């Protein structure tokens, strides 16, 4: 079945439209949605079949997938991540919501995909009304990975209409929240409390340290 294209206002997303997207997630669907950086592929964190489908679309094996968890605030983070000390938490509080993915040691509650327990988890709280609204309405995080482009110059597709054309037969819903950016989040490794930059992206972590 072909995907639906759902247009949602990026700054003031109507609740009925968010609920339409959440219904797709609850039924095990995979959606494409905007974040504060690039468009993401996402599904319900607790639905292993949906995660497997997302990994197939991305062409990766579930047990090797570096998937991020999109949270709506800091309250969910300690459910899935261990070793968040007070100094680290203070930095997170200043930097989030924002264009960062923070890597932590996975807690025992972190979901197993492909039957493998993860050593680390990537946590995101994007500064974007649509994805924060989706997570709040769903009631738990969304598993997420970036929508990449085949064009070596672009790397990330920013036009939701082009994304829809490319993925309409693969996903269940594409949210059009306007043009996305083409710079991904800054990935910061917090497993040793050192805030090591794994990938420099849209966020500057130095200003929060």
CSV table of C-alpha atoms in Angstrom, one decimal, residues 47-49 51-52 55 60-65 67 111-118:
chain,number,residue,atom,x,y,z
A,47,UNK,CA,7.4,-2.4,18.0
A,48,UNK,CA,10.2,-4.8,17.0
A,49,UNK,CA,8.6,-5.6,13.6
A,51,UNK,CA,12.1,-1.5,13.7
A,52,UNK,CA,12.9,-4.5,11.4
A,55,UNK,CA,16.1,-1.3,9.0
A,60,UNK,CA,20.9,-2.4,7.6
A,61,UNK,CA,20.7,-5.3,9.9
A,62,UNK,CA,18.7,-4.6,13.1
A,63,UNK,CA,21.6,-5.9,15.4
A,64,UNK,CA,24.1,-3.6,13.7
A,65,UNK,CA,21.8,-0.5,13.4
A,67,UNK,CA,19.4,4.0,15.8
A,111,UNK,CA,15.0,-2.5,23.6
A,112,UNK,CA,16.9,-5.4,22.0
A,113,UNK,CA,16.6,-5.3,18.2
A,114,UNK,CA,17.7,-8.4,16.2
A,115,UNK,CA,17.9,-10.2,19.6
A,116,UNK,CA,21.0,-8.3,20.5
A,117,UNK,CA,21.4,-6.2,23.7
A,118,UNK,CA,22.8,-2.8,22.8
